[in-house]
Coordinates of C-alpha atoms (C1' of nucleotides) in Angstrom, one line a residue:
Chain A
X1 CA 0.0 0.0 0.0
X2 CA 3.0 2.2 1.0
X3 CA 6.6 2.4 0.1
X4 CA 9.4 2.2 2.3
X5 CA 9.9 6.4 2.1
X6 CA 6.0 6.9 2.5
X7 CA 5.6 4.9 5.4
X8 CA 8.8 6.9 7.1
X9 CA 7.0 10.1 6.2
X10 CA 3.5 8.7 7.7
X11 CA 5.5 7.3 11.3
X12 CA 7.4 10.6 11.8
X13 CA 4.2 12.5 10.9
X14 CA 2.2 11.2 13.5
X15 CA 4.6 10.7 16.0
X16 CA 5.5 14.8 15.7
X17 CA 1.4 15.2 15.5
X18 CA 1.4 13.1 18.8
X19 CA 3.9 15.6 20.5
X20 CA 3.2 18.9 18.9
X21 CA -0.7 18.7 17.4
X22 CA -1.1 19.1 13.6
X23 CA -0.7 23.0 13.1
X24 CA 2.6 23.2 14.8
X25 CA 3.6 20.6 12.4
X26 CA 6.0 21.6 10.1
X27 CA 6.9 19.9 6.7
X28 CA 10.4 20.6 7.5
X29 CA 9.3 18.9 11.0
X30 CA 8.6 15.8 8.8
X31 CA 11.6 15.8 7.2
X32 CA 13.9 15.7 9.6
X33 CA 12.1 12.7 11.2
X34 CA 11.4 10.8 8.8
X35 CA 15.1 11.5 6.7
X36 CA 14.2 12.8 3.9
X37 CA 14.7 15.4 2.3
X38 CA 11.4 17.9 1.9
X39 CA 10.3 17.9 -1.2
X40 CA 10.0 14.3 -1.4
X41 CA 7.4 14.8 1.0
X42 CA 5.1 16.6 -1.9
X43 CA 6.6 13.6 -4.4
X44 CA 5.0 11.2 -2.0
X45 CA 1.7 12.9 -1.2
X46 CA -0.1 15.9 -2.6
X47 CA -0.1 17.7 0.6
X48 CA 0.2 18.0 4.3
X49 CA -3.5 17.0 4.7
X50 CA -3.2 14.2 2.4
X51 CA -0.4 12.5 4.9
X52 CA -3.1 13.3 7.7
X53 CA -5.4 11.0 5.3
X54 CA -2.9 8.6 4.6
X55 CA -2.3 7.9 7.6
X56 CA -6.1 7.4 8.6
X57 CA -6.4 4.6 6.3
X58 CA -3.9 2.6 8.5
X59 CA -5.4 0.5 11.4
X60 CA -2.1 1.8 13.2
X61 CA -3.1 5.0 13.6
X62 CA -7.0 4.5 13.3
X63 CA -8.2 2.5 16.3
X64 CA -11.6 1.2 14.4
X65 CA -13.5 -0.2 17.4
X66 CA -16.5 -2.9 15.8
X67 CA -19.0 -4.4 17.7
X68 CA -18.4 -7.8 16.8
X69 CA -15.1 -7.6 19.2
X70 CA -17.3 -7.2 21.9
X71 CA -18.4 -10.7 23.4
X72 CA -19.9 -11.5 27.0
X73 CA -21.0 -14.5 28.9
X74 CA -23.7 -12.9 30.9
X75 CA -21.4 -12.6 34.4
X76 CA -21.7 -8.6 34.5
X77 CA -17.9 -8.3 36.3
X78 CA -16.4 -11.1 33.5
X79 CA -18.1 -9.1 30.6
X80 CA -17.4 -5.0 31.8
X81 CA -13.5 -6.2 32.6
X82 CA -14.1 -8.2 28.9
X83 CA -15.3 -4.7 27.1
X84 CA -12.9 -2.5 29.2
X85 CA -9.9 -4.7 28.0
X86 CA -11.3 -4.7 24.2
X87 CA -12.1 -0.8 24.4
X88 CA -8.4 0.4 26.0
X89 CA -6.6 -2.2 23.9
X90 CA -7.3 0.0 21.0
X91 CA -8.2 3.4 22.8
X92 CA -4.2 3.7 24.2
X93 CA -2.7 7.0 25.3
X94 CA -1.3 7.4 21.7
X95 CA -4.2 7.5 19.9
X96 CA -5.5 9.8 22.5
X97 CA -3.2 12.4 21.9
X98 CA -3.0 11.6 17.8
X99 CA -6.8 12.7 18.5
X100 CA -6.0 15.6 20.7
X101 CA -3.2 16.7 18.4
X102 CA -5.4 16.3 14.5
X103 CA -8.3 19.1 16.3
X104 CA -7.5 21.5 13.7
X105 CA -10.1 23.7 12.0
X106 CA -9.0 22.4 8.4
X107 CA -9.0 19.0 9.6
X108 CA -12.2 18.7 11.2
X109 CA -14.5 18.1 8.3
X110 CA -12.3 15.3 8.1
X111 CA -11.3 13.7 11.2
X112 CA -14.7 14.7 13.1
X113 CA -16.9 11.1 12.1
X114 CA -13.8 9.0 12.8
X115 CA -13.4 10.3 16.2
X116 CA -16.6 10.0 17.3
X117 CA -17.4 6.5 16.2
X118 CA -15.6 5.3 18.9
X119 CA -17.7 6.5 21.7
X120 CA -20.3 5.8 19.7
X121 CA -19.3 2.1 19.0
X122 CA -18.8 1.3 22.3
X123 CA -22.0 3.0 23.8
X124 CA -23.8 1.3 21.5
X125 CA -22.6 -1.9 23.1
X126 CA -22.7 -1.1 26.5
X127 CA -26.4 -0.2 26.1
X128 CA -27.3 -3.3 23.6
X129 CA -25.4 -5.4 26.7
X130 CA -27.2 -3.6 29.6
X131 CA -30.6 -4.1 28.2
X132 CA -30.0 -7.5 27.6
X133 CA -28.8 -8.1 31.0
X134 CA -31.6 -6.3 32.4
X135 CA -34.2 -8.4 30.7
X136 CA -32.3 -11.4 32.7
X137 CA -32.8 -9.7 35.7
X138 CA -29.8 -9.0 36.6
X139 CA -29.4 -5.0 37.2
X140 CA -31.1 -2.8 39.8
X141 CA -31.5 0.0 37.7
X142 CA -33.4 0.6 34.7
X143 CA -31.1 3.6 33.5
X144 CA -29.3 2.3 30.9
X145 CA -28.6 5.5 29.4
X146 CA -26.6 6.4 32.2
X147 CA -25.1 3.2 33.4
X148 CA -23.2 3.3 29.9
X149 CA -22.3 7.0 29.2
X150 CA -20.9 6.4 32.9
X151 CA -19.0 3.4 31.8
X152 CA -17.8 5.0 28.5
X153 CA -16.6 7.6 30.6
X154 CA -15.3 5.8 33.6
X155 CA -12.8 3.9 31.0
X156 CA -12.0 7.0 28.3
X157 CA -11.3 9.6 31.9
X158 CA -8.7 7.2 32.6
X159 CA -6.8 6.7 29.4
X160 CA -7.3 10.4 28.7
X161 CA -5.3 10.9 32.1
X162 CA -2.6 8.9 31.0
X163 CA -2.2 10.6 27.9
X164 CA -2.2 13.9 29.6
X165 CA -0.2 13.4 32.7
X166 CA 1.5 9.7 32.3
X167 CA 1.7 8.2 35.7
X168 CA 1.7 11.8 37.4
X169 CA -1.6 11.5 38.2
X170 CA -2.0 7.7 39.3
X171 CA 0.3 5.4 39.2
X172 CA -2.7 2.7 38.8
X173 CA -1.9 0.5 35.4
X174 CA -4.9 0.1 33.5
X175 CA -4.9 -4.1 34.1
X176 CA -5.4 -2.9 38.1
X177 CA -7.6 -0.4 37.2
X178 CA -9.7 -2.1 34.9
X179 CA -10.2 -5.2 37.7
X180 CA -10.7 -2.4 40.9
X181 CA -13.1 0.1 38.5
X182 CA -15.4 -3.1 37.3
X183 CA -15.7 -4.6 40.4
X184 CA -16.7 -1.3 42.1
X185 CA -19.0 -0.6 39.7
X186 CA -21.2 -3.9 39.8
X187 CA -21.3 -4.0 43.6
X188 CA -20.7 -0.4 44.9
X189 CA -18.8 1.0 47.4
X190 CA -21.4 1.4 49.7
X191 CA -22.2 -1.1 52.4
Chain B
X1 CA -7.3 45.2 36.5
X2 CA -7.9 45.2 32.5
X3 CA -9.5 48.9 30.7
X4 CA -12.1 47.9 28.4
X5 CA -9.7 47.6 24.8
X6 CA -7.7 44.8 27.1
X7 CA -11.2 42.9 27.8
X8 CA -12.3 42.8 24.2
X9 CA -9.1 41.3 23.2
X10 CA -9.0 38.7 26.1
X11 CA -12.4 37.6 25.1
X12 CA -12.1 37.6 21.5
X13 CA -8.9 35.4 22.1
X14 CA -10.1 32.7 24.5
X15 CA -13.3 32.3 22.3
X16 CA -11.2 31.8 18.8
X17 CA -9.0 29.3 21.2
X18 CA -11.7 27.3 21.9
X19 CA -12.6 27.3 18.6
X20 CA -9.4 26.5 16.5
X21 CA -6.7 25.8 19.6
X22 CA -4.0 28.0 19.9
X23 CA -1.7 28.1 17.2
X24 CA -4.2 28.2 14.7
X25 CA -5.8 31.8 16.5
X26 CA -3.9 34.1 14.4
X27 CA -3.6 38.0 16.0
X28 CA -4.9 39.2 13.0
X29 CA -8.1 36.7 13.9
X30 CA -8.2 38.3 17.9
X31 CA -8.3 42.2 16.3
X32 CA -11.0 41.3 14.0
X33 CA -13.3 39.7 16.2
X34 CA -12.5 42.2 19.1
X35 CA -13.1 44.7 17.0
X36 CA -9.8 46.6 17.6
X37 CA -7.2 47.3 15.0
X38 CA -4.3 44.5 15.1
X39 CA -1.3 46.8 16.2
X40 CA -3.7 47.7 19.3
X41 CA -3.4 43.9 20.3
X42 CA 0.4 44.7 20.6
X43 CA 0.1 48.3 22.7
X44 CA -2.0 46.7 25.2
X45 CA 0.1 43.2 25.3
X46 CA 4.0 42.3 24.9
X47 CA 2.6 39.3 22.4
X48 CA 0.3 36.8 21.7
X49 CA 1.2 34.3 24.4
X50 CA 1.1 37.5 26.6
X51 CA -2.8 37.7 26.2
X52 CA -2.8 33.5 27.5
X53 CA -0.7 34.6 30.5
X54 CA -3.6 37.9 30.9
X55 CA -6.4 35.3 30.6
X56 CA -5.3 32.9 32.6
X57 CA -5.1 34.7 35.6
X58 CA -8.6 35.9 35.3
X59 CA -11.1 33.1 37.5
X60 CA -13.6 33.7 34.1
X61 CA -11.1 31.7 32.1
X62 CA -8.9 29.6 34.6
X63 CA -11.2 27.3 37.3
X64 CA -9.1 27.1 40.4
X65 CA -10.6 24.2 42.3
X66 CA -10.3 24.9 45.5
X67 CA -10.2 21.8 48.3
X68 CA -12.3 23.8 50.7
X69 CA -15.1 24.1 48.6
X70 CA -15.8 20.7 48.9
X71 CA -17.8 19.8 52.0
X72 CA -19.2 17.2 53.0
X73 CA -21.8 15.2 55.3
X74 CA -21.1 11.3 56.0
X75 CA -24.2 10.3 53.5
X76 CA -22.0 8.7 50.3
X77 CA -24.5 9.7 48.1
X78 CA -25.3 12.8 49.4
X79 CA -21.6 13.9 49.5
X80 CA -20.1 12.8 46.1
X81 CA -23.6 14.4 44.3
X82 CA -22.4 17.4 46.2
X83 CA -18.7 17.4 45.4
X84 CA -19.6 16.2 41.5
X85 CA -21.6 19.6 41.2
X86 CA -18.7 21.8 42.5
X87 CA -16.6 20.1 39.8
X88 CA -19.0 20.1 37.2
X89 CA -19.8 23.7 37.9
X90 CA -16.2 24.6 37.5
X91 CA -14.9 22.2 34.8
X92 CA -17.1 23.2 32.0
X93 CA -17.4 21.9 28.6
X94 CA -15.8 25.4 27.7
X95 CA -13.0 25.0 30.0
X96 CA -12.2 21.8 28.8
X97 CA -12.4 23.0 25.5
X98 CA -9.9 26.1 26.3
X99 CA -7.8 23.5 28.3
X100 CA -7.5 21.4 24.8
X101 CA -7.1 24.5 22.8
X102 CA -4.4 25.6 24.7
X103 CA -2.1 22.3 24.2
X104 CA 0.7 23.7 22.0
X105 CA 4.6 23.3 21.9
X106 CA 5.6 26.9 23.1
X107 CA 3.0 27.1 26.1
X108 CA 2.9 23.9 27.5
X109 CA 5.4 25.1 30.3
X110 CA 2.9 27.9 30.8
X111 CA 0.0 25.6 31.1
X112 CA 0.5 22.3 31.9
X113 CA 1.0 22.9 35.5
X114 CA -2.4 24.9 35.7
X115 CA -4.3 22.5 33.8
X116 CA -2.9 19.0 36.1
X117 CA -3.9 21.1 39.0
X118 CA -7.7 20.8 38.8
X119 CA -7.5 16.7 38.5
X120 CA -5.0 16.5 41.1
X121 CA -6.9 18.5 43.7
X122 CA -10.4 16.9 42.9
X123 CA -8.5 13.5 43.5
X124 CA -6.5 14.7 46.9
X125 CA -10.0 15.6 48.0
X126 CA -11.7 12.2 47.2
X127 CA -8.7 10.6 48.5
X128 CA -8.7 12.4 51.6
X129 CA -12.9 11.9 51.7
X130 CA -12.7 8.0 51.1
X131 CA -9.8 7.2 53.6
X132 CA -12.4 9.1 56.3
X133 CA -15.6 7.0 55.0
X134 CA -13.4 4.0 55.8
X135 CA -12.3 4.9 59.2
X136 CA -16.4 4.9 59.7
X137 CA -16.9 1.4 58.2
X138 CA -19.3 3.3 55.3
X139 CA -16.8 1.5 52.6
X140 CA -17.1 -1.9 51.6
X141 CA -13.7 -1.8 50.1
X142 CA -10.0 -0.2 50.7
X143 CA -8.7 0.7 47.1
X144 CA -9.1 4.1 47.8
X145 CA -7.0 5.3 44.8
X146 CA -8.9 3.4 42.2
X147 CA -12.1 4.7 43.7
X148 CA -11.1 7.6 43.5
X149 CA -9.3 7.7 40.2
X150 CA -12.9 6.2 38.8
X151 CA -15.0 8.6 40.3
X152 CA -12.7 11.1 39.0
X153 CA -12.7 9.6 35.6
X154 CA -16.3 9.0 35.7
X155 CA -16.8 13.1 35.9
X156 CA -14.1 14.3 33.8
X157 CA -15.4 11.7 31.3
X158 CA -18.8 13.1 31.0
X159 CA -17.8 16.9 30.9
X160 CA -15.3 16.1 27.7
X161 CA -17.7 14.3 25.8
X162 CA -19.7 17.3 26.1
X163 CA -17.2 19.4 25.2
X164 CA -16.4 17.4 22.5
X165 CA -19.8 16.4 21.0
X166 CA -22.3 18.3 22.3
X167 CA -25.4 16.3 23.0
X168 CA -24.6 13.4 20.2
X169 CA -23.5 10.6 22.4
X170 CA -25.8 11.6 24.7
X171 CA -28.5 13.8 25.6
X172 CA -28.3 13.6 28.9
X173 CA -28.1 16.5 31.0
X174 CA -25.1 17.6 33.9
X175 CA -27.8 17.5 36.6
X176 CA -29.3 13.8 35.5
X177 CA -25.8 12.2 34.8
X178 CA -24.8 13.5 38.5
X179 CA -27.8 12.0 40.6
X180 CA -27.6 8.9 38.6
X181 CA -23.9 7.9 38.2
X182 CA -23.6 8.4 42.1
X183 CA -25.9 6.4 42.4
X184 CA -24.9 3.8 40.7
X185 CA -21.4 3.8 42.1
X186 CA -22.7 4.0 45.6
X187 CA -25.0 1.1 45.0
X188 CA -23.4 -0.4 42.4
X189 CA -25.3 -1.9 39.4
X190 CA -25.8 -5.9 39.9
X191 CA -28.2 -7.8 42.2
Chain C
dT1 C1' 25.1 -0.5 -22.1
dT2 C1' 21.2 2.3 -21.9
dA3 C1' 17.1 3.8 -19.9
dT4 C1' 14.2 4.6 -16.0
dG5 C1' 12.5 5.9 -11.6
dG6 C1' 13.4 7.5 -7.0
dT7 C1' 15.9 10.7 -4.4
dG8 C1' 18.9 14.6 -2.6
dC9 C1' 20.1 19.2 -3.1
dA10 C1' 19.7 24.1 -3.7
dA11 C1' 17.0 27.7 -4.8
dG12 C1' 12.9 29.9 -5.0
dT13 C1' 7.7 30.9 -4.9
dA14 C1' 3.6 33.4 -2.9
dA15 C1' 1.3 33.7 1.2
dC16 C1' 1.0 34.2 5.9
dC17 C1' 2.8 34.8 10.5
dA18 C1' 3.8 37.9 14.8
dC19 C1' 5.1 42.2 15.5
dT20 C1' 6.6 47.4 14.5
dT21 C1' 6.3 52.3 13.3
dG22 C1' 4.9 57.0 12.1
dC23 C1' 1.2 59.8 11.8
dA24 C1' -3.3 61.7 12.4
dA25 C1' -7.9 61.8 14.5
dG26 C1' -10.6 62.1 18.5
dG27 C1' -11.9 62.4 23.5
dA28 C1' -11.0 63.5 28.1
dT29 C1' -8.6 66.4 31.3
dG30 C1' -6.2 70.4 32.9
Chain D
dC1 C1' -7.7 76.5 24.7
dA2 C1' -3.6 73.2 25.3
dT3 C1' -2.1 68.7 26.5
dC4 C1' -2.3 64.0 26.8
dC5 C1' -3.7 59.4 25.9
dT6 C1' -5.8 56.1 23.3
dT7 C1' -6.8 54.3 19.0
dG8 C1' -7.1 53.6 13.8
dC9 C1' -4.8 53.4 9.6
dA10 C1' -1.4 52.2 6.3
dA11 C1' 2.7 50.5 5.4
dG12 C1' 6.3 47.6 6.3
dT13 C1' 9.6 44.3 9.0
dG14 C1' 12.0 39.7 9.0
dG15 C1' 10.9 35.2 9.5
dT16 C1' 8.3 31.0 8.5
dT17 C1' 4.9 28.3 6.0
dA18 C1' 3.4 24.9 2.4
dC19 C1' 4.7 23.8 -1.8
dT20 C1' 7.6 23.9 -6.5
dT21 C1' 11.3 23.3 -9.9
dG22 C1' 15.5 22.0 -12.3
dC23 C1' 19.4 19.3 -12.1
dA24 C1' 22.5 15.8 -10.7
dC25 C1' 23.2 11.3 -8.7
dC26 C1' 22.6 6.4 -8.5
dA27 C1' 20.7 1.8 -8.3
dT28 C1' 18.0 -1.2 -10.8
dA29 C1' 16.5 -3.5 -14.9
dA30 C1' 16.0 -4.1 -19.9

DNA sequence: TTATGGTGCAAGTAACCACTTGCAAGGATG
DNA sequence: CATCCTTGCAAGTGGTTACTTGCACCATAA
């Protein structure tokens, strides 16, 4: 799909976009990274944006959550630590901050759909799963809505965290996390 | 503390940062919208990044979370409903937005201490709130940081999908989300 | 050998960036 | 009235941006 010189141009454009955003991005940035020399960058691709597009195309950089990945048993703490594992697996610290650093106004046409299908994906999950498990009988709550928007954000807060402040913040890893989080969240804290 | 040119630019600023980030807000962008010619920008501040450093010390455009304005009861529910709204009140979809617009190579030593602040103190209070629930047998559980990293996460979570997507992932409202995702973390989900 | 395609190199483009300057108009203050 | 002070306006600064072009080099393949 790509050549050897493409793909050093795609890998040292995101990587800068990961520390830098997109607008503070230089070609000459690009180059430097990826050694090459400049105008091979506009050999390779019609423009800046069209790396950005490039790039979007790869599962590498383009973490396409589907719904099929998604599979329970019906034991609520088995399945949530199931989905949490699935959901930060793809949603890691770097594609947090590739999305963080691609919010450009001449990018968001193009990069708004993508980004929000993940939330998406996954809420539509999480509320597929919690009615389901609610028709066995097995919640106490018939807000579903808000069970999974809490879930969704219960698991993105975190990641977004790490992305923002590494293990400044917590120094929980996300396997402890995802176990302690889960479990708290099927039983309460409450006795 | 600011004459009435100074305002006009501050505002027009911090509104094109949260609309196209930082380095995309061009000064020439700030005069226009403030409705002052562009050299006036650069009588009233040294620079560009000037105006961020004006701004941020203004309350309107910099939520300093304090830990005394968290109080609290001994009812779980009652008390984290209670401390959600002060950080929900304070971390606003705009102030997440200008906390995202603001991520950019030549002010991240400006910012980033500013911005870790809020988490960090919202978690030193939860900390501090859930090691005294304890000590009064009202926990069923003694992984205080992953509580309260989740109940953190569980907030921020919320408040950046707004920020991010208005009401498309969900319609649900600050006040709703707050009554029920306490609940549901006090009580916990499964019977 | 000859031809071809990919690349580096140097130079250059027009547009845009943050920022500056000199001057004149106006409003408030004495 | 005289004096500031603020601001607009027009023009311009040097630096940077994305992107281009012409030429030489070189490895590969016919």
């Amino acid at each position: 799909m790509f050549d050897g010189t493409q793909n050093k141009i795609l890998n040292a454009t995101m990587s800068l976009i990961i520390e830098k955003g997109y607008t503070a991005t230089t070609t000459k940035d690009i180059a430097k990274r990826a050694e090459v020399n400049e105008c091979t960058i506009f050999r390779k691709f019609k423009g800046k944006k069209e790396i950005i597009i490039a790039a979007m195309s790869l599962p590498e950089w383009n973490p396409c959550l589907r719904e099929e990945d998604f599979k329970y048993t019906g034991d609520l703490i088995k399945d949530l630590c199931s989905f949490s594992e699935v959901y930060l697996r793809k949603v890691t610290p770097k594609m947090v901050k590739i999305s963080l650093g691609l919010r450009s106004p001449d990018l968001y046409d193009l990069t708004k759909d993508g980004i929000k299908e993940i939330p998406d994906t996954f809420k539509r999950v999480l509320v597929r799963y919690f009615k389901k498990m609610q028709e066995l009988h097995k919640l106490q709550t018939d807000d579903i809505e808000s069970l999974a928007v809490a879930f969704l954000a219960m698991n993105f807060g975190f990641v977004f965290f790490k992305a923002s402040f590494g293990d400044e913040l917590t120094e929980l890893q996300t396997k402890e996390y995802i176990d302690s989080s889960v479990r708290h969240f099927v039983n309460g804290i409450g006795r």
